[in-house]
Coordinates of N, CA, C and O in Angstrom, one line a residue:
M117 N 1.7 -8.7 2.2 CA 1.1 -7.4 2.5 C 0.4 -6.9 1.5 O 1.0 -6.5 0.7
L118 N -0.7 -6.7 1.5 CA -1.4 -5.9 0.7 C -1.6 -4.4 0.9 O -2.0 -3.8 1.9
D119 N -0.9 -3.5 -0.1 CA -1.2 -2.2 0.0 C -2.5 -1.7 -0.4 O -3.4 -2.5 -1.0
T120 N -2.8 -0.5 0.1 CA -4.3 -0.1 -0.1 C -4.7 -0.1 -1.3 O -5.8 -0.2 -1.8
S121 N -3.8 0.3 -2.3 CA -3.8 0.3 -3.8 C -4.3 -0.9 -4.2 O -5.3 -1.1 -5.1
V122 N -3.9 -2.1 -3.9 CA -4.3 -3.3 -4.3 C -5.7 -3.7 -3.7 O -6.6 -4.3 -4.4
L123 N -6.1 -3.2 -2.5 CA -7.3 -3.6 -1.9 C -8.4 -2.9 -2.7 O -9.6 -3.1 -2.7
I124 N -8.2 -1.6 -3.4 CA -9.2 -0.8 -4.0 C -9.1 -1.0 -5.6 O -9.9 -0.6 -6.1
G125 N -8.3 -2.1 -5.8 CA -8.0 -2.2 -7.4 C -9.2 -3.2 -8.0 O -9.9 -3.5 -7.0
E126 N -9.1 -3.2 -9.2 CA -10.2 -4.0 -10.0 C -10.2 -5.5 -9.6 O -11.3 -6.2 -9.6
T127 N -8.7 -6.0 -9.4 CA -8.8 -7.4 -9.6 C -7.8 -7.8 -8.0 O -7.0 -6.9 -7.8
A128 N -8.2 -8.8 -7.5 CA -7.4 -9.2 -6.2 C -6.2 -10.2 -7.1 O -6.5 -10.9 -7.8
P129 N -5.2 -10.2 -6.2 CA -4.0 -11.0 -6.6 C -4.3 -12.7 -6.4 O -5.1 -12.8 -5.6
D130 N -3.9 -13.2 -7.2 CA -4.3 -14.9 -7.4 C -3.3 -15.6 -6.5 O -2.0 -15.2 -6.5
G131 N -3.6 -16.6 -5.8 CA -2.6 -17.4 -5.1 C -1.8 -16.9 -4.2 O -0.6 -17.2 -3.9
V132 N -2.2 -15.9 -3.4 CA -1.4 -15.2 -2.3 C -2.3 -15.2 -0.8 O -3.3 -15.3 -0.8
E133 N -1.3 -15.7 0.2 CA -1.7 -15.5 1.4 C -1.7 -14.1 2.1 O -0.4 -13.8 2.0
A134 N -2.6 -13.4 2.0 CA -2.4 -11.9 2.3 C -2.7 -11.5 3.9 O -3.5 -12.1 4.5
A135 N -2.2 -10.4 4.1 CA -2.6 -9.6 5.2 C -2.4 -8.2 5.0 O -2.2 -7.8 3.9
I136 N -3.3 -7.3 5.8 CA -3.2 -6.0 5.7 C -2.8 -5.1 7.1 O -2.9 -5.8 8.1
S137 N -2.4 -4.0 6.8 CA -2.2 -3.2 7.9 C -3.4 -2.3 8.5 O -4.2 -2.0 7.5
V138 N -3.4 -1.9 9.5 CA -4.4 -1.2 10.2 C -4.4 0.2 9.4 O -5.5 0.9 9.3
A139 N -3.3 0.5 8.9 CA -3.0 2.0 8.3 C -4.0 1.8 7.0 O -4.4 2.9 6.5
S140 N -4.0 0.6 6.3 CA -4.9 0.7 5.2 C -6.5 0.9 5.5 O -7.2 1.5 4.9
I141 N -6.8 0.3 6.8 CA -8.2 0.6 7.2 C -8.5 2.0 7.3 O -9.4 2.6 7.1
A142 N -7.5 2.6 8.0 CA -7.7 4.3 8.1 C -7.6 5.0 6.7 O -8.5 5.9 6.6
E143 N -7.0 4.5 5.7 CA -7.0 5.1 4.5 C -8.6 4.9 3.7 O -9.0 5.8 3.2
L144 N -9.0 3.6 4.1 CA -10.2 3.2 3.4 C -11.5 4.3 4.0 O -12.2 4.6 3.7
H145 N -11.2 4.2 5.5 CA -12.4 5.0 6.3 C -12.4 6.6 5.6 O -13.3 7.3 5.5
F146 N -11.0 7.2 5.6 CA -11.0 8.4 5.0 C -11.4 8.6 3.6 O -12.3 9.5 3.3
G147 N -11.3 7.5 2.7 CA -11.8 7.4 1.4 C -13.1 7.4 1.5 O -14.0 8.1 0.4
V148 N -13.9 6.8 2.1 CA -15.2 6.8 2.5 C -15.9 8.2 2.8 O -17.0 8.6 2.2
L149 N -15.3 8.9 3.9 CA -15.6 10.2 4.1 C -15.7 11.2 3.2 O -16.3 12.3 3.3
V150 N -14.5 11.1 2.2 CA -14.4 12.1 1.4 C -15.0 11.9 -0.1 O -14.8 12.4 -1.0
A151 N -15.7 10.8 -0.1 CA -16.3 10.6 -1.4 C -17.3 11.5 -1.8 O -17.9 12.3 -1.1
G152 N -17.2 12.0 -3.3 CA -17.7 13.2 -3.6 C -19.3 13.1 -3.9 O -19.9 14.0 -3.7
D153 N -20.1 11.8 -3.8 CA -21.4 11.8 -3.6 C -21.8 10.5 -2.9 O -21.2 9.7 -2.6
D154 N -23.1 10.3 -2.8 CA -23.8 9.3 -2.1 C -23.5 8.1 -3.0 O -23.4 7.0 -2.0
D155 N -23.6 7.9 -4.0 CA -23.3 6.7 -4.8 C -22.0 6.1 -4.6 O -21.8 4.8 -4.2
E156 N -20.9 6.9 -4.9 CA -19.6 6.8 -4.5 C -19.4 6.3 -3.1 O -18.6 5.5 -2.9
R157 N -19.9 7.1 -2.2 CA -19.8 6.7 -0.8 C -20.2 5.4 -0.5 O -19.6 4.5 0.5
G158 N -21.4 5.0 -1.2 CA -21.9 4.0 -0.8 C -21.2 2.6 -1.4 O -21.0 1.7 -0.7
L159 N -20.7 2.8 -2.6 CA -19.7 1.7 -2.9 C -18.6 1.6 -2.2 O -18.0 0.4 -1.8
R160 N -17.8 2.9 -1.8 CA -16.7 2.5 -1.0 C -17.0 1.8 0.5 O -16.2 1.3 1.0
M161 N -18.2 2.2 1.0 CA -18.5 1.8 2.3 C -18.8 0.3 2.1 O -18.3 -0.6 3.2
Q162 N -19.2 -0.2 1.2 CA -19.5 -1.7 0.8 C -17.9 -2.4 0.8 O -17.8 -3.4 1.5
R163 N -17.2 -1.8 0.1 CA -15.7 -2.6 -0.1 C -15.3 -2.4 1.2 O -14.5 -3.5 1.5
L164 N -15.4 -1.3 2.0 CA -14.7 -1.4 3.2 C -15.2 -2.5 4.1 O -14.4 -3.0 4.8
G165 N -16.6 -2.5 4.2 CA -17.0 -3.7 4.8 C -16.6 -5.0 4.6 O -16.3 -5.8 5.4
A166 N -16.5 -5.1 3.3 CA -16.0 -6.6 2.8 C -14.7 -6.8 3.4 O -14.4 -8.0 3.8
I167 N -13.8 -5.9 3.1 CA -12.4 -5.9 3.6 C -12.4 -6.0 5.1 O -11.6 -6.9 5.6
E168 N -13.0 -5.4 5.9 CA -13.0 -5.6 7.4 C -13.4 -6.9 7.8 O -13.0 -7.5 8.8
S169 N -14.4 -7.5 7.1 CA -14.9 -8.8 7.4 C -13.9 -9.9 6.9 O -13.9 -10.9 7.6
A170 N -13.2 -9.6 5.8 CA -12.2 -10.6 5.3 C -10.9 -10.7 6.1 O -10.2 -11.6 6.1
F171 N -10.4 -9.5 6.8 CA -9.1 -9.4 7.2 C -9.2 -8.9 8.7 O -10.1 -8.3 9.0
D172 N -8.2 -9.5 9.6 CA -8.0 -8.9 10.9 C -6.6 -8.1 10.7 O -5.6 -8.9 10.5
P173 N -6.9 -6.8 10.5 CA -5.6 -6.2 10.2 C -4.6 -6.0 11.1 O -5.0 -6.2 12.6
L174 N -3.3 -6.0 10.8 CA -2.0 -6.2 11.7 C -2.0 -4.7 12.4 O -2.1 -3.7 11.7
P175 N -2.0 -4.8 13.6 CA -1.7 -3.4 14.4 C -0.5 -2.6 14.1 O 0.6 -3.3 13.7
L176 N -0.4 -1.3 14.4 CA 0.7 -0.6 14.4 C 1.4 -0.7 15.7 O 0.6 -0.4 16.9
T177 N 2.8 -1.4 15.9 CA 3.3 -1.4 17.2 C 4.5 -0.6 17.4 O 4.8 0.2 16.7
A178 N 5.0 -0.7 18.7 CA 6.3 0.1 18.8 C 7.4 -0.3 17.6 O 8.2 0.5 17.2
E179 N 7.5 -1.5 17.4 CA 8.6 -2.1 16.4 C 8.2 -1.6 15.2 O 9.2 -1.1 14.3
I180 N 7.0 -1.6 14.7 CA 6.9 -1.0 13.3 C 6.9 0.6 13.4 O 7.4 1.2 12.3
A181 N 6.6 1.4 14.6 CA 6.8 2.8 14.6 C 8.4 3.0 14.4 O 8.8 3.8 13.8
R182 N 9.2 2.1 15.0 CA 10.7 2.3 14.9 C 11.1 2.0 13.4 O 11.9 2.9 12.8
E183 N 10.5 1.0 12.7 CA 10.7 0.8 11.3 C 10.3 2.0 10.3 O 11.2 2.4 9.5
W184 N 9.1 2.5 10.8 CA 8.5 3.6 10.1 C 9.7 4.8 10.2 O 9.9 5.6 9.1
G185 N 10.2 5.1 11.4 CA 11.0 6.4 11.6 C 12.3 6.0 10.8 O 12.8 6.7 10.0
R186 N 12.8 4.8 10.6 CA 13.9 4.4 9.7 C 13.7 4.7 8.3 O 14.4 5.4 7.4
L187 N 12.6 4.2 7.9 CA 12.1 4.3 6.4 C 11.9 5.6 6.1 O 12.4 6.4 5.0
A188 N 11.2 6.5 6.8 CA 10.9 8.0 6.8 C 12.4 8.8 6.8 O 12.4 9.7 6.0
A189 N 13.2 8.3 7.5 CA 14.3 9.2 7.5 C 15.4 8.9 6.3 O 15.9 9.8 5.7
A190 N 15.2 7.6 5.8 CA 15.7 7.4 4.5 C 15.3 8.0 3.3 O 16.1 8.7 2.4
V191 N 13.9 7.9 3.5 CA 13.2 8.9 2.2 C 13.7 10.5 2.5 O 14.1 11.1 1.4
S192 N 13.7 10.9 3.5 CA 14.1 12.5 4.0 C 15.6 12.6 3.4 O 15.9 13.4 2.6
A193 N 16.3 11.6 3.8 CA 18.0 11.8 3.6 C 18.2 11.7 2.0 O 19.0 12.4 1.5
R194 N 17.0 11.0 1.2 CA 17.4 10.9 -0.1 C 16.6 11.9 -1.0 O 16.5 11.7 -2.3
G195 N 16.1 12.9 -0.4 CA 15.5 14.1 -1.0 C 14.2 14.0 -1.1 O 13.4 14.8 -1.7
G196 N 13.3 12.9 -0.5 CA 12.1 12.8 -0.6 C 11.2 13.4 0.4 O 11.6 14.2 1.4
Q197 N 9.9 13.4 0.5 CA 9.1 14.0 1.3 C 8.3 12.7 2.1 O 7.1 12.5 1.7
P198 N 8.9 12.4 3.4 CA 8.0 11.4 4.1 C 6.7 11.8 4.4 O 6.0 10.7 4.5
R199 N 6.5 12.9 4.9 CA 5.3 13.3 5.3 C 4.0 13.1 4.4 O 2.9 12.8 4.8
R200 N 4.4 13.3 3.0 CA 3.5 12.9 2.0 C 3.0 11.6 1.8 O 1.9 11.2 1.1
R201 N 3.8 10.6 2.3 CA 3.6 9.3 2.1 C 3.5 8.7 3.6 O 3.8 7.4 3.7
T202 N 3.1 9.3 4.5 CA 3.1 8.5 5.7 C 2.5 7.3 5.9 O 2.9 6.3 6.5
M203 N 1.1 7.1 5.6 CA 0.5 5.9 5.4 C 1.1 4.8 4.8 O 1.1 3.8 5.0
D204 N 1.6 5.2 3.6 CA 2.3 4.2 2.7 C 3.5 3.6 3.4 O 3.8 2.6 3.2
L205 N 4.4 4.4 4.2 CA 5.7 4.0 4.9 C 5.1 3.3 6.2 O 5.9 2.3 6.5
A206 N 3.9 3.4 6.6 CA 3.4 2.7 7.8 C 3.1 1.3 7.3 O 3.4 0.3 7.9
I207 N 2.6 1.1 6.2 CA 2.1 -0.1 5.6 C 3.6 -0.9 5.1 O 3.7 -2.0 5.4
A208 N 4.4 -0.3 4.5 CA 5.7 -0.8 4.3 C 6.6 -1.2 5.5 O 7.1 -2.3 5.6
A209 N 6.5 -0.5 6.7 CA 7.2 -0.8 7.8 C 6.5 -1.9 8.5 O 7.1 -2.9 8.9
T210 N 5.1 -2.2 8.4 CA 4.5 -3.3 8.9 C 4.9 -4.6 8.0 O 5.1 -5.8 8.6
A211 N 5.0 -4.2 6.6 CA 5.4 -5.5 5.9 C 7.0 -5.9 6.2 O 7.1 -6.9 6.5
N212 N 7.8 -4.8 6.4 CA 9.2 -5.1 6.9 C 9.1 -5.8 8.0 O 10.1 -7.0 8.3
V213 N 8.3 -5.4 9.1 CA 8.7 -6.2 10.4 C 8.0 -7.6 10.3 O 8.7 -8.5 11.1
H214 N 7.2 -7.8 9.5 CA 6.4 -9.1 9.4 C 7.5 -9.9 8.3 O 6.9 -11.2 8.2
K215 N 8.4 -9.3 7.7 CA 9.2 -10.1 6.9 C 8.5 -10.6 5.6 O 8.7 -11.6 5.4
V216 N 7.6 -9.8 5.2 CA 6.9 -10.3 3.9 C 7.0 -9.3 2.8 O 7.3 -7.9 3.4
P217 N 6.8 -9.6 1.5 CA 6.9 -8.4 0.6 C 5.6 -7.6 0.6 O 4.5 -8.0 1.1
L218 N 5.6 -6.5 0.2 CA 4.6 -5.5 0.1 C 4.1 -5.6 -1.6 O 4.8 -5.2 -2.3
L219 N 2.6 -5.9 -1.5 CA 2.2 -5.9 -2.8 C 1.5 -4.7 -3.0 O 0.5 -4.4 -2.3
T220 N 1.8 -4.0 -4.1 CA 1.2 -2.6 -4.4 C 1.1 -2.4 -5.9 O 1.9 -2.7 -6.6
D221 N 0.1 -1.7 -6.1 CA -0.1 -1.0 -7.6 C 0.8 0.1 -7.8 O 0.8 0.6 -9.0
N222 N 1.5 0.5 -6.9 CA 2.2 1.8 -7.0 C 3.7 1.5 -6.6 O 4.2 2.2 -5.4
T223 N 4.4 0.6 -7.1 CA 5.7 0.2 -6.8 C 6.7 1.3 -6.8 O 7.5 1.6 -6.2
G224 N 6.2 2.6 -7.9 CA 7.2 3.6 -8.1 C 7.3 4.7 -6.8 O 8.2 5.4 -6.6
D225 N 6.0 4.5 -5.8 CA 6.1 5.2 -4.8 C 7.2 4.6 -3.7 O 7.5 5.6 -2.8
F226 N 7.9 3.6 -4.0 CA 8.8 3.2 -3.0 C 10.1 3.3 -3.6 O 11.2 2.3 -3.3
A227 N 10.2 3.6 -4.9 CA 11.5 3.6 -5.6 C 12.6 4.1 -4.8 O 13.8 3.5 -5.0
I228 N 12.5 5.2 -4.1 CA 13.5 5.8 -3.6 C 14.1 5.1 -2.2 O 15.4 5.3 -1.9
I229 N 13.3 4.0 -1.8 CA 13.7 3.2 -0.6 C 13.7 1.7 -1.2 O 13.3 0.9 -0.4
A230 N 13.8 1.5 -2.5 CA 13.6 0.2 -3.2 C 14.7 -0.8 -2.6 O 14.3 -2.0 -2.4
D231 N 15.8 -0.4 -2.1 CA 16.6 -1.3 -1.1 C 16.3 -1.5 0.2 O 16.7 -2.6 0.9
L232 N 15.3 -0.8 0.6 CA 14.9 -1.1 2.2 C 13.6 -1.9 2.2 O 13.1 -2.5 3.1
V233 N 12.8 -1.7 1.0 CA 11.4 -2.1 1.1 C 11.3 -3.2 -0.1 O 11.6 -2.8 -1.3
D234 N 10.6 -4.4 0.1 CA 10.5 -5.3 -1.1 C 9.0 -5.1 -1.6 O 8.1 -5.7 -1.2
A235 N 8.8 -3.9 -2.6 CA 7.6 -3.6 -3.0 C 7.5 -4.3 -4.2 O 8.4 -3.9 -5.2
R236 N 6.4 -5.2 -4.5 CA 6.3 -5.6 -5.7 C 4.7 -5.7 -6.5 O 3.9 -5.2 -5.6
S237 N 4.7 -5.8 -7.6 CA 3.4 -5.6 -8.3 C 2.9 -6.9 -8.0 O 3.2 -7.9 -7.8
P238 N 1.3 -6.8 -7.7 CA 0.7 -8.0 -7.4 C 0.5 -9.0 -8.7 O 0.2 -10.0 -8.5
Q239 N 0.8 -8.3 -9.9 CA 0.7 -9.1 -11.1 C 1.9 -10.0 -11.3 O 2.9 -9.4 -11.0
P240 N 1.7 -11.2 -11.6 CA 3.0 -11.9 -12.0 C 3.7 -11.4 -13.2 O 3.1 -10.6 -14.0
P241 N 5.0 -11.3 -13.2 CA 5.7 -10.7 -14.4 C 5.1 -10.8 -15.8 O 5.2 -10.0 -16.6
E242 N 4.7 -12.1 -15.9 CA 4.4 -12.5 -17.2 C 3.1 -11.8 -17.5 O 2.5 -11.7 -18.8
A243 N 2.5 -11.1 -16.6 CA 1.2 -10.6 -16.7 C 1.1 -9.1 -16.9 O 0.3 -8.5 -17.4
E244 N 2.4 -8.6 -16.8 CA 2.6 -7.2 -17.2 C 2.7 -7.0 -18.7 O 3.0 -7.7 -19.3
T245 N 2.1 -5.8 -18.9 CA 2.0 -5.4 -20.3 C 3.1 -4.6 -20.7 O 3.9 -4.2 -19.9
E246 N 3.2 -4.3 -22.1 CA 4.4 -3.6 -22.3 C 4.4 -2.1 -21.8 O 5.3 -1.5 -21.5
T247 N 3.3 -1.7 -21.5 CA 2.9 -0.4 -21.1 C 3.4 -0.3 -19.5 O 4.1 0.7 -19.1
D248 N 3.1 -1.4 -18.7 CA 3.5 -1.4 -17.4 C 5.1 -1.3 -17.4 O 5.6 -0.6 -16.8
S249 N 5.7 -2.1 -18.3 CA 7.4 -2.1 -18.2 C 7.8 -0.8 -18.5 O 8.7 -0.4 -18.0
E250 N 7.1 -0.1 -19.6 CA 7.7 1.3 -20.0 C 7.5 2.2 -18.9 O 8.4 3.0 -18.6
A251 N 6.2 2.0 -17.9 CA 6.1 3.0 -17.0 C 7.0 2.9 -15.7 O 7.7 3.9 -15.2
L252 N 7.5 1.7 -15.6 CA 8.6 1.6 -14.7 C 9.7 1.9 -15.1 O 10.6 2.5 -14.1
Q253 N 10.2 2.0 -16.4 CA 11.5 2.5 -16.8 C 11.5 3.9 -17.0 O 12.4 4.7 -17.0
N254 N 10.4 4.5 -17.3 CA 10.3 5.9 -17.5 C 9.1 6.6 -16.8 O 8.1 7.1 -17.2
P255 N 9.3 6.6 -15.6 CA 8.1 7.4 -14.7 C 8.1 8.9 -14.9 O 9.0 9.6 -15.2
D256 N 6.9 9.4 -15.0 CA 6.8 10.7 -15.3 C 6.8 11.5 -14.0 O 6.4 11.1 -12.9

């Protein structure tokens, strides 16, 4: 499952069969609508069009809603703010229900529930730079 951060990233992950959540499409539409200027809005719209034509997004279902509730409750119980990451949790719940890892450029966003979500960097471990490893060990 590709997180929105991967969809808007500079490079696509190599050698993966990918799916996306309808929650990512919602985030991308929001991004288009809040773009600061016409040029940026146009670029975002182009990317959204390419993504929408390349993927048939997985819908949010009752099963995914139940999983979202479980993840959000875990975040809350562990001192986090689940409402700040509603869409991230919906994408993670979709990955969990479909029993696939979540490829994200923001693995730290899921650290509080790392035992419940298989969030991975889309880069193979050998492609990580020293800075990437340091950031994971010493998040600010």
